[in-house]
CSV table of C-alpha atoms in Angstrom, one decimal:
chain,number,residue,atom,x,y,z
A,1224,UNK,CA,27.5,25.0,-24.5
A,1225,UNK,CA,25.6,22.6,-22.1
A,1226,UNK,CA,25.0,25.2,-19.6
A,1227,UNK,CA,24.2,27.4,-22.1
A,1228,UNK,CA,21.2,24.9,-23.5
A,1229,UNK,CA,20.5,24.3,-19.5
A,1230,UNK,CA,20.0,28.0,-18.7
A,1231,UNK,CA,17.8,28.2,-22.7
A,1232,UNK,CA,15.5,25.4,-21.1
A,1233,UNK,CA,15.0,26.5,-17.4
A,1234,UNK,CA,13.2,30.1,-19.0
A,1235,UNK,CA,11.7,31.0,-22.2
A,1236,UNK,CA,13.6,33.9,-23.1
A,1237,UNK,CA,17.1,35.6,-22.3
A,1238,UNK,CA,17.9,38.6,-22.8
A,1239,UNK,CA,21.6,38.2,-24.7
A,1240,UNK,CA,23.8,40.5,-22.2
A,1241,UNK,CA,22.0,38.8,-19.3
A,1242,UNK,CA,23.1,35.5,-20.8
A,1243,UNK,CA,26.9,36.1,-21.4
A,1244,UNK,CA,26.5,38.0,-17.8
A,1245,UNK,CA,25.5,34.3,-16.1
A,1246,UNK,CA,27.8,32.2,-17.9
A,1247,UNK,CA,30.9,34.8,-17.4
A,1248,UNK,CA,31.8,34.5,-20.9
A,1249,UNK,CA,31.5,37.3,-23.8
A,1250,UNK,CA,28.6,37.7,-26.4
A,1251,UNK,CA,30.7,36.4,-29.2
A,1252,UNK,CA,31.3,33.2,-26.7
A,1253,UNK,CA,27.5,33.1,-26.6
A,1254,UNK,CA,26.6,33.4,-30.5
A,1255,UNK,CA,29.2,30.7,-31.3
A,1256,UNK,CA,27.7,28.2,-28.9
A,1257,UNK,CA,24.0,29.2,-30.1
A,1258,UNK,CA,25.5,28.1,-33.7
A,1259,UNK,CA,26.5,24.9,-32.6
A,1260,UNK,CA,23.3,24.2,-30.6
A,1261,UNK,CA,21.4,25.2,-34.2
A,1262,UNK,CA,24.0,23.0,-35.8
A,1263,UNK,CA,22.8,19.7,-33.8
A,1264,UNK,CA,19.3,20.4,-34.1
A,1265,UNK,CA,18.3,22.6,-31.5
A,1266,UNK,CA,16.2,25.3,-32.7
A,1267,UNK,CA,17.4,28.8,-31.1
A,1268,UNK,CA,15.5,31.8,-32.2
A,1269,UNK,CA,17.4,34.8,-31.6
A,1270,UNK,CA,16.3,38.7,-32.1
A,1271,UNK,CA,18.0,41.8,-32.9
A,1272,UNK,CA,18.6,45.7,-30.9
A,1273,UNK,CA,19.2,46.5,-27.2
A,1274,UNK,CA,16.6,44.3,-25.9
A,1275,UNK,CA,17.8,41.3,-28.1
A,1276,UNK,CA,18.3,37.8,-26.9
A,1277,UNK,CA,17.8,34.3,-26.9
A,1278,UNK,CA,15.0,31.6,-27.0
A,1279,UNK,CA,15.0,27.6,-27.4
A,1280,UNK,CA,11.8,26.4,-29.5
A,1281,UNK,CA,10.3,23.1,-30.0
A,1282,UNK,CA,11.2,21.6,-33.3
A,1283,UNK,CA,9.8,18.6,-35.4
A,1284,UNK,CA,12.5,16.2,-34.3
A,1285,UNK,CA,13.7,15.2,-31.4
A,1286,UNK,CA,17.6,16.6,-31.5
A,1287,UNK,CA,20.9,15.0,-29.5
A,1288,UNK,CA,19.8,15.4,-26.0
A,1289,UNK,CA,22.8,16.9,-23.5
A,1290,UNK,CA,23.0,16.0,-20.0
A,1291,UNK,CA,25.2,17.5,-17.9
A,1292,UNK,CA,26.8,14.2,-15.4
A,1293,UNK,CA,24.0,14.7,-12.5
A,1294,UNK,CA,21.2,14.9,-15.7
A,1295,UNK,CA,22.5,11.7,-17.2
A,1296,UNK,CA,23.1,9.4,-13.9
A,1297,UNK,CA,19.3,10.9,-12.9
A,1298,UNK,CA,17.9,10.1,-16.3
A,1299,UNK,CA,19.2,6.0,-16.4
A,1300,UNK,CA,17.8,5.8,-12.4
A,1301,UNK,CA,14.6,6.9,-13.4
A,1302,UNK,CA,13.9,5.0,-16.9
A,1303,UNK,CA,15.2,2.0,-14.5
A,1304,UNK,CA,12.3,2.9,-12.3
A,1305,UNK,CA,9.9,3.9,-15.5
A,1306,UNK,CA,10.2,0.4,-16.0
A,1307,UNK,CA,7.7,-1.3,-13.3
A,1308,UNK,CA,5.5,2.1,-13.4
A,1309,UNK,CA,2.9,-0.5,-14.7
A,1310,UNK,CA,1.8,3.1,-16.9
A,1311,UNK,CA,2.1,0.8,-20.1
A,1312,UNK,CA,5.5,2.2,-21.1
A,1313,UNK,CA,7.6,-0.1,-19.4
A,1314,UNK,CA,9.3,-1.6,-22.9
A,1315,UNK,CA,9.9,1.7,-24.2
A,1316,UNK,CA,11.1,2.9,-21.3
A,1317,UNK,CA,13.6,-0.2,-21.1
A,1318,UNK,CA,14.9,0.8,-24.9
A,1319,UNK,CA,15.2,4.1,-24.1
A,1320,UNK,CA,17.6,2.8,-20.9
A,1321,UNK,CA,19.8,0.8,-23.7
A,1322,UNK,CA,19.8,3.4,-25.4
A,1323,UNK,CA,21.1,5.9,-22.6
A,1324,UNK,CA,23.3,3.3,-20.8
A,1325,UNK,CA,25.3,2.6,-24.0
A,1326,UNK,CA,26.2,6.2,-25.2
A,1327,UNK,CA,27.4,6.5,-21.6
A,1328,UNK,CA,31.1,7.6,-21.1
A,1329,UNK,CA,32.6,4.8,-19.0
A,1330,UNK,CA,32.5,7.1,-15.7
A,1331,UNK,CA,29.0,7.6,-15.9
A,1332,UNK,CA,28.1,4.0,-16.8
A,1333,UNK,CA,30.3,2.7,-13.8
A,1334,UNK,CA,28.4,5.1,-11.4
A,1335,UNK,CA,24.9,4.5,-13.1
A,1336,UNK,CA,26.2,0.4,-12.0
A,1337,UNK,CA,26.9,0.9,-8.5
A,1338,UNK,CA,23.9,2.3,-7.5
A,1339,UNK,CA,22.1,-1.0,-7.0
A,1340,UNK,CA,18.5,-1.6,-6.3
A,1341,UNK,CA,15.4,-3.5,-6.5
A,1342,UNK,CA,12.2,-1.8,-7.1
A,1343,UNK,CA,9.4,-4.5,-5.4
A,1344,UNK,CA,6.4,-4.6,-8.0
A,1345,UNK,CA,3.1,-6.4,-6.6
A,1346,UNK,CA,1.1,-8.0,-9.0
A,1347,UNK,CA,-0.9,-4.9,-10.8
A,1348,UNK,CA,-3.0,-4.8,-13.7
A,1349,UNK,CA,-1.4,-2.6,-16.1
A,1350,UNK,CA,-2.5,0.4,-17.8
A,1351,UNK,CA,-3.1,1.4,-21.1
A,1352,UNK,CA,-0.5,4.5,-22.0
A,1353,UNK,CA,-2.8,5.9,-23.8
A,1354,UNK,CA,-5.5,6.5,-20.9
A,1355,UNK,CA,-3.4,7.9,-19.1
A,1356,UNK,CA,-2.9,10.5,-22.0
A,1357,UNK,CA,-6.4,10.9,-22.3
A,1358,UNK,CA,-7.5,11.4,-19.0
A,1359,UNK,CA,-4.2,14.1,-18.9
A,1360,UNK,CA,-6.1,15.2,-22.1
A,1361,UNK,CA,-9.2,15.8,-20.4
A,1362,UNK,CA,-7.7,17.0,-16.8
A,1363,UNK,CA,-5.3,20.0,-18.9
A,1364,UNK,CA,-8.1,21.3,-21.0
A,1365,UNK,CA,-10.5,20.8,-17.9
A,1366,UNK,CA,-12.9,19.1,-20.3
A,1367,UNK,CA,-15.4,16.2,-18.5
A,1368,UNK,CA,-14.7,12.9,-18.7
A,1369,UNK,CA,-16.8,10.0,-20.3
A,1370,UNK,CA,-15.8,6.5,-19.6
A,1371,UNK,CA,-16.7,3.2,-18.6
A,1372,UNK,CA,-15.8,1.5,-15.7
A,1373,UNK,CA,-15.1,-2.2,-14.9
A,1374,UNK,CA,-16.5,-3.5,-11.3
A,1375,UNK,CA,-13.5,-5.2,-9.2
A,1376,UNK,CA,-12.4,-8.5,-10.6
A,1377,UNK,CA,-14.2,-8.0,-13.9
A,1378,UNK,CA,-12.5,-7.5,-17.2
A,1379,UNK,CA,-14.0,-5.0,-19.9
A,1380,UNK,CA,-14.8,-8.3,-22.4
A,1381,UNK,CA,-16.8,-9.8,-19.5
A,1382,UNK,CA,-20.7,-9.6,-20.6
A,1383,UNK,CA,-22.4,-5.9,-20.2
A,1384,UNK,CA,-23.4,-6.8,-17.0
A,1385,UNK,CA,-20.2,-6.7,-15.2
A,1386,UNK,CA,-19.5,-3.0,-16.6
A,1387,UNK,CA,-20.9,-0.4,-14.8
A,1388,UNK,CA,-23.0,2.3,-17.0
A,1389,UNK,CA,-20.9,5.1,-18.8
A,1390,UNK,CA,-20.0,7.3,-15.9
A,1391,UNK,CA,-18.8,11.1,-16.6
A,1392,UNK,CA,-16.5,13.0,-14.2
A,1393,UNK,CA,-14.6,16.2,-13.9
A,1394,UNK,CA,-11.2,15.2,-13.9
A,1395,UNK,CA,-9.1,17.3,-11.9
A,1396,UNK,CA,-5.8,14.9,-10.9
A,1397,UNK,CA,-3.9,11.9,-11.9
A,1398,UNK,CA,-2.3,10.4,-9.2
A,1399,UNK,CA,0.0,7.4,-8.8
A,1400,UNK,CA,0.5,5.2,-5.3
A,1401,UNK,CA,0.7,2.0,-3.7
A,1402,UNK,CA,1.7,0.4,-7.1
A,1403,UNK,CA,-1.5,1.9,-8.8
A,1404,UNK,CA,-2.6,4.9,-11.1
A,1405,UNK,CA,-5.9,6.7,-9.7
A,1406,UNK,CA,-8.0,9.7,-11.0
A,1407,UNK,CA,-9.6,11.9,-8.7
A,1408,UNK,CA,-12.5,13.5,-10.0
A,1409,UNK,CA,-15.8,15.9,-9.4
A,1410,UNK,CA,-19.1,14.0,-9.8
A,1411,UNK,CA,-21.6,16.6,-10.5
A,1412,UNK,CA,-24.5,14.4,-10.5
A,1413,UNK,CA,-23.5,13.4,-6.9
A,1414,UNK,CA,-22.3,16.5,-5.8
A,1415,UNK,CA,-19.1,14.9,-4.3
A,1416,UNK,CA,-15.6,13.9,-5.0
A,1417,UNK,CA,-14.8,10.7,-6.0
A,1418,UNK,CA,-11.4,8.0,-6.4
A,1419,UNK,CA,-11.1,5.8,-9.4
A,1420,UNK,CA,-9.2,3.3,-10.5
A,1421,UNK,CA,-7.9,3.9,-14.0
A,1422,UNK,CA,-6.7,0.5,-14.4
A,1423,UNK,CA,-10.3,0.0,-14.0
A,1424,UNK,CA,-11.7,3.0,-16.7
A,1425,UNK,CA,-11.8,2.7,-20.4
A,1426,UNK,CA,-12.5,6.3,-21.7
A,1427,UNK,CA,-15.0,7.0,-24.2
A,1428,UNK,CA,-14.3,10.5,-24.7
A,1429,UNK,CA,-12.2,13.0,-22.9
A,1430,UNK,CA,-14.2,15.9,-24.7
A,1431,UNK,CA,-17.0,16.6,-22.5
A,1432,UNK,CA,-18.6,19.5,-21.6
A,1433,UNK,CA,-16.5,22.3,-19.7
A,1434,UNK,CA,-15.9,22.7,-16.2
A,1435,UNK,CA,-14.2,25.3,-13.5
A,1436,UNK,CA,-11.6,23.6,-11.7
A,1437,UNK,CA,-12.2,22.8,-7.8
A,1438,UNK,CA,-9.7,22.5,-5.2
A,1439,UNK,CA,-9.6,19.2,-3.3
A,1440,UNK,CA,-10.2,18.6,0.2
A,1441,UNK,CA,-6.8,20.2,1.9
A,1442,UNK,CA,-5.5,20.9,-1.2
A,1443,UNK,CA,-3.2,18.5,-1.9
A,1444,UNK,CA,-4.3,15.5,-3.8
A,1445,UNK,CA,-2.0,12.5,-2.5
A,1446,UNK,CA,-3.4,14.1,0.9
A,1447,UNK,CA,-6.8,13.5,-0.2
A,1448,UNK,CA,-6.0,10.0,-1.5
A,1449,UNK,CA,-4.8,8.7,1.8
A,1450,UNK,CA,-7.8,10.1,3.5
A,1451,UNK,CA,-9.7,8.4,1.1
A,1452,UNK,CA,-7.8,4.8,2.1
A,1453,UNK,CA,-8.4,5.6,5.7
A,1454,UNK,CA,-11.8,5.7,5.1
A,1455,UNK,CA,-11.9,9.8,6.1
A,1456,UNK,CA,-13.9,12.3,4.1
A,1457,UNK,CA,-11.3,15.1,4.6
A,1458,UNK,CA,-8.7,15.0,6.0
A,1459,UNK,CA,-5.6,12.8,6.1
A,1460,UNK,CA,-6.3,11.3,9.3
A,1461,UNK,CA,-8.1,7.6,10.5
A,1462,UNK,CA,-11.9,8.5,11.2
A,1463,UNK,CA,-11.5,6.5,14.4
A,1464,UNK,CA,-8.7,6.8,16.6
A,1465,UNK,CA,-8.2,6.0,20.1
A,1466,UNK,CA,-5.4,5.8,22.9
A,1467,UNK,CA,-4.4,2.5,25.0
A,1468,UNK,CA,-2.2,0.6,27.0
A,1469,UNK,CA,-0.6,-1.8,25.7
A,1470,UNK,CA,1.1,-4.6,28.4
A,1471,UNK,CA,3.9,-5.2,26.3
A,1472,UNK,CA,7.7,-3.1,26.3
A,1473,UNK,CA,7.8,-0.6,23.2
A,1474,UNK,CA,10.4,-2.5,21.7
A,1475,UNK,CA,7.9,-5.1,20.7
A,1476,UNK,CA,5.0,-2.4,19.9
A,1477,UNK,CA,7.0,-0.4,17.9
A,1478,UNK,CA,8.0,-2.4,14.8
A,1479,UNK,CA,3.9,-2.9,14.0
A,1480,UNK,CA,3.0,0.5,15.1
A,1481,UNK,CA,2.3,1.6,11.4
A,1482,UNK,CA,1.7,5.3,12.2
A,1483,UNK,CA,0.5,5.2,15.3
A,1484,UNK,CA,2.6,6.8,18.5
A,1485,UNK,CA,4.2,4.4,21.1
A,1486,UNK,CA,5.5,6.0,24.5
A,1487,UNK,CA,7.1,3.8,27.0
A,1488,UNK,CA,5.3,3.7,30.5
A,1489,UNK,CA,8.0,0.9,32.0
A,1490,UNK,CA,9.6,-1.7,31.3
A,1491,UNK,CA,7.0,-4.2,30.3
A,1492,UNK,CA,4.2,-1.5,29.1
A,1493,UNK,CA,3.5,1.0,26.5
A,1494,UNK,CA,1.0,3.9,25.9
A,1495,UNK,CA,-0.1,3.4,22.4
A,1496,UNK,CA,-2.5,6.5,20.4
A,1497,UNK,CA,-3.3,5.3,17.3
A,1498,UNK,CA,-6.5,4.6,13.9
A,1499,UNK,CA,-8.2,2.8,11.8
A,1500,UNK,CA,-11.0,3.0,9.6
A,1501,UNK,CA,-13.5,1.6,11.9
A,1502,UNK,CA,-13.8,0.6,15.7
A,1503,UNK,CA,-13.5,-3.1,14.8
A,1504,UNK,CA,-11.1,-2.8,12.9
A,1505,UNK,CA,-8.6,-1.0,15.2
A,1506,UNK,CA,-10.0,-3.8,18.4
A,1507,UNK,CA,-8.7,-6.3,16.0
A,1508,UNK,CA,-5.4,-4.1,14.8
A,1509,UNK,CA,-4.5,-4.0,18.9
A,1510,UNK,CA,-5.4,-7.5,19.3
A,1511,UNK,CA,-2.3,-9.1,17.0
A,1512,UNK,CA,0.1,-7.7,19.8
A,1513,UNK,CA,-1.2,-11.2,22.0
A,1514,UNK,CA,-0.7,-9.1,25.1
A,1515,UNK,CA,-3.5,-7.3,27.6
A,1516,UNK,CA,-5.2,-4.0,26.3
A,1517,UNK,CA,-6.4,-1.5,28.9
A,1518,UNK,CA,-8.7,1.2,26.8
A,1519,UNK,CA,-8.0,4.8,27.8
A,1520,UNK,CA,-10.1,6.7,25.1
A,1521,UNK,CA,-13.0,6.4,23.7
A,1522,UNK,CA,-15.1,4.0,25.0
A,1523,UNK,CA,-16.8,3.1,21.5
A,1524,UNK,CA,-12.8,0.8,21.2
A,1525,UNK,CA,-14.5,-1.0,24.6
A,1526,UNK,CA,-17.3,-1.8,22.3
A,1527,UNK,CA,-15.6,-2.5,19.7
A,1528,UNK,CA,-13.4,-4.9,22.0
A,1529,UNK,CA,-16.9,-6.7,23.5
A,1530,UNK,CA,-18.1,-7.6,20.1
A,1531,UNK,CA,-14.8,-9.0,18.6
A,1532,UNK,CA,-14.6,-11.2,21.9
A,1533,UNK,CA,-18.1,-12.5,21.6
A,1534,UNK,CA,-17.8,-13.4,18.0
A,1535,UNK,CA,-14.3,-14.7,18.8
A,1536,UNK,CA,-16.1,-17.3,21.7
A,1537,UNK,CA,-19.1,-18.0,19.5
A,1538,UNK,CA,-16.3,-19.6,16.7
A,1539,UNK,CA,-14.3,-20.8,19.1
A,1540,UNK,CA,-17.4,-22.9,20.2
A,1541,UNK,CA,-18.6,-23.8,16.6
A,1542,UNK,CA,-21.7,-21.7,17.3
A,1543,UNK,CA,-21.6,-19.0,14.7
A,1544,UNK,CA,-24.5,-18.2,12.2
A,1545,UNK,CA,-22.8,-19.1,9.5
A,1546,UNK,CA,-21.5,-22.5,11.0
A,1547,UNK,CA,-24.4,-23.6,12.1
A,1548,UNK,CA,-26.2,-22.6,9.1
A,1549,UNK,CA,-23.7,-24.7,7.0
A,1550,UNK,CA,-24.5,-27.6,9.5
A,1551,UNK,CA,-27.6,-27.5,8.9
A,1552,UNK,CA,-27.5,-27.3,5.1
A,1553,UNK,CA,-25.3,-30.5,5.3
A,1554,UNK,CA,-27.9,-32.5,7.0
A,1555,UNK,CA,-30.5,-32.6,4.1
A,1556,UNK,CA,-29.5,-34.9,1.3
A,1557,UNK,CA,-30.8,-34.3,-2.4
A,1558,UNK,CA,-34.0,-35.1,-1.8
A,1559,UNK,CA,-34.8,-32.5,0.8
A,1560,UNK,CA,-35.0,-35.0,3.7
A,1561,UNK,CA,-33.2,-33.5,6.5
A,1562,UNK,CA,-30.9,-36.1,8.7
């Protein structure tokens, strides 16, 4: 009977002979299974002649669920996991593992137990369920989105000021990384695709105006968001990448490498290719190794190296802008007289 319901839910209908034919058993087998599957709830429409068969339709109530032993140890891991989703349904979906864990035969339960880990949760703002259902809302019936949007650090009760103007966007995917729930969406004032927080959003209406769906950049979404981090346009790849050698063994490169490429050269040096999202940023990245840097390509990371180092001497000195500009503003007492 529960590969029988398994087979009903992986295809909407089946033709009856077809059925019996997959499971090896006989018709009658089949009929008296589908009456016990009507019997617990499960609403299974079947029809009449030679092209008769089989199909499993939603009811009004949610019947007695049947995993298989895979389905049920699958189902506990990923409540457990449902739980820090910080998707606002991480007490439900802690019930629903009570739930689960206790109807558990004792086999199951003891294998659910020994699989043992700890899901590391920063420190995320969490999101409203029920945003996430309306921007699915919006994104399935490709219907624009109308919302508001909170700049970083500011909460939506702050004063109008600190909320941006309602925005509207095309919704086209819901994606969730690094901890956090994003929408990507089509600005059509801006002509350009563009990354929002939703723990950031508060929709207004996901009943906008119509729209043809687009295909990201590359096609592939979470593709798309990385780009996005890297500070690239299109493609998932660091806008400014460059190759050096590093005077240090590989052995010490390659634990910080991130997703850069390390090839030994010798014993005590390394030819290192890898990006960032700017040309300071990567003379900085290189500089943590404390060993000597010889650029290979391009020679905008030799800029980028020249400019660190003479900001680097000007605060080793004291000298900077800001420093002495703080100075200064610490010589003049309350009265304006400078000392």
């Amino acid at each position: 009977m529960l590969t029988l319901l398994s087979l009903l839910q992986t295809r909407r209908d089946w033709p009856g002979a077809r059925l019996a034919d997959r499971l090896g058993v006989s018709p009658r087998t089949v009929r008296r299974d589908v009456d016990r599957l009507r019997e617990l709830g499960y609403r299974v429409e079947a029809t009449k002649g030679p092209d008769g068969g089989y199909r499993l339709e939603a009811g009004s109530e949610l019947p007695p669920l049947l995993f298989d032993d895979e389905q049920a140890v699958a189902v506990t891991v990923a409540l457990r996991a449902a739980a820090l989703s910080s998707a606002g349904i991480e007490e439900a979906a802690l019930r629903a593992l009570a739930t689960v864990r206790q109807v558990m035969p004792a086999r199951l339960r003891h294998r659910y137990d020994a699989i043992e880990f700890t899901a590391a949760v920063d420190e995320r703002a969490p999101v409203d369920a029920a945003v996430l259902e309306a921007i699915s809302a919006g994104i399935h019936a490709r219907e624009e989105l109308r919302f508001d949007y909170a700049r970083v650090g500011e909460e939506f009760d702050s004063p109008a000021e600190d909320v941006t103007a309602p925005r509207r966007t095309q919704p086209h995917h819901l994606v969730a990384t690094r901890g956090r729930w994003y929408l990507v969406g089509w600005d059509k004032e801006r002509e350009d695709w563009r990354v929002y927080r939703v723990d950031r959003m508060r929709v207004r209406s996901h009943r906008g105006a119509r729209f043809a769906p687009r295909t990201v950049p590359g096609g592939d979404p979470h593709r798309f968001l990385r780009a996005r981090f890297r500070g690239a346009t299109d493609a998932d790849a660091w806008p400014c990448r460059a190759t050096v050698v590093v005077r240090a063994p590989a052995a010490r490169v390659l634990p910080f490498a991130g997703d850069g490429v390390v090839t030994p050269i010798d014993a005590d040096s390394c030819l290192f290719e890898t990006g960032a999202w700017s040309w300071a940023a990567l003379a900085a990245l290189l500089a943590r190794f404390d060993a000597e840097i010889d650029v290979v390509e391009p020679p905008e990371l030799g800029r980028a190296f020249a400019d660190l180092a003479a900001r680097a001497s000007r605060a080793a000195a004291g000298v900077s802008p800001v420093a002495s500009n703080r100075r200064q503003a610490d010589s003049v007492d309350a009265t304006g007289a400078q000392h």
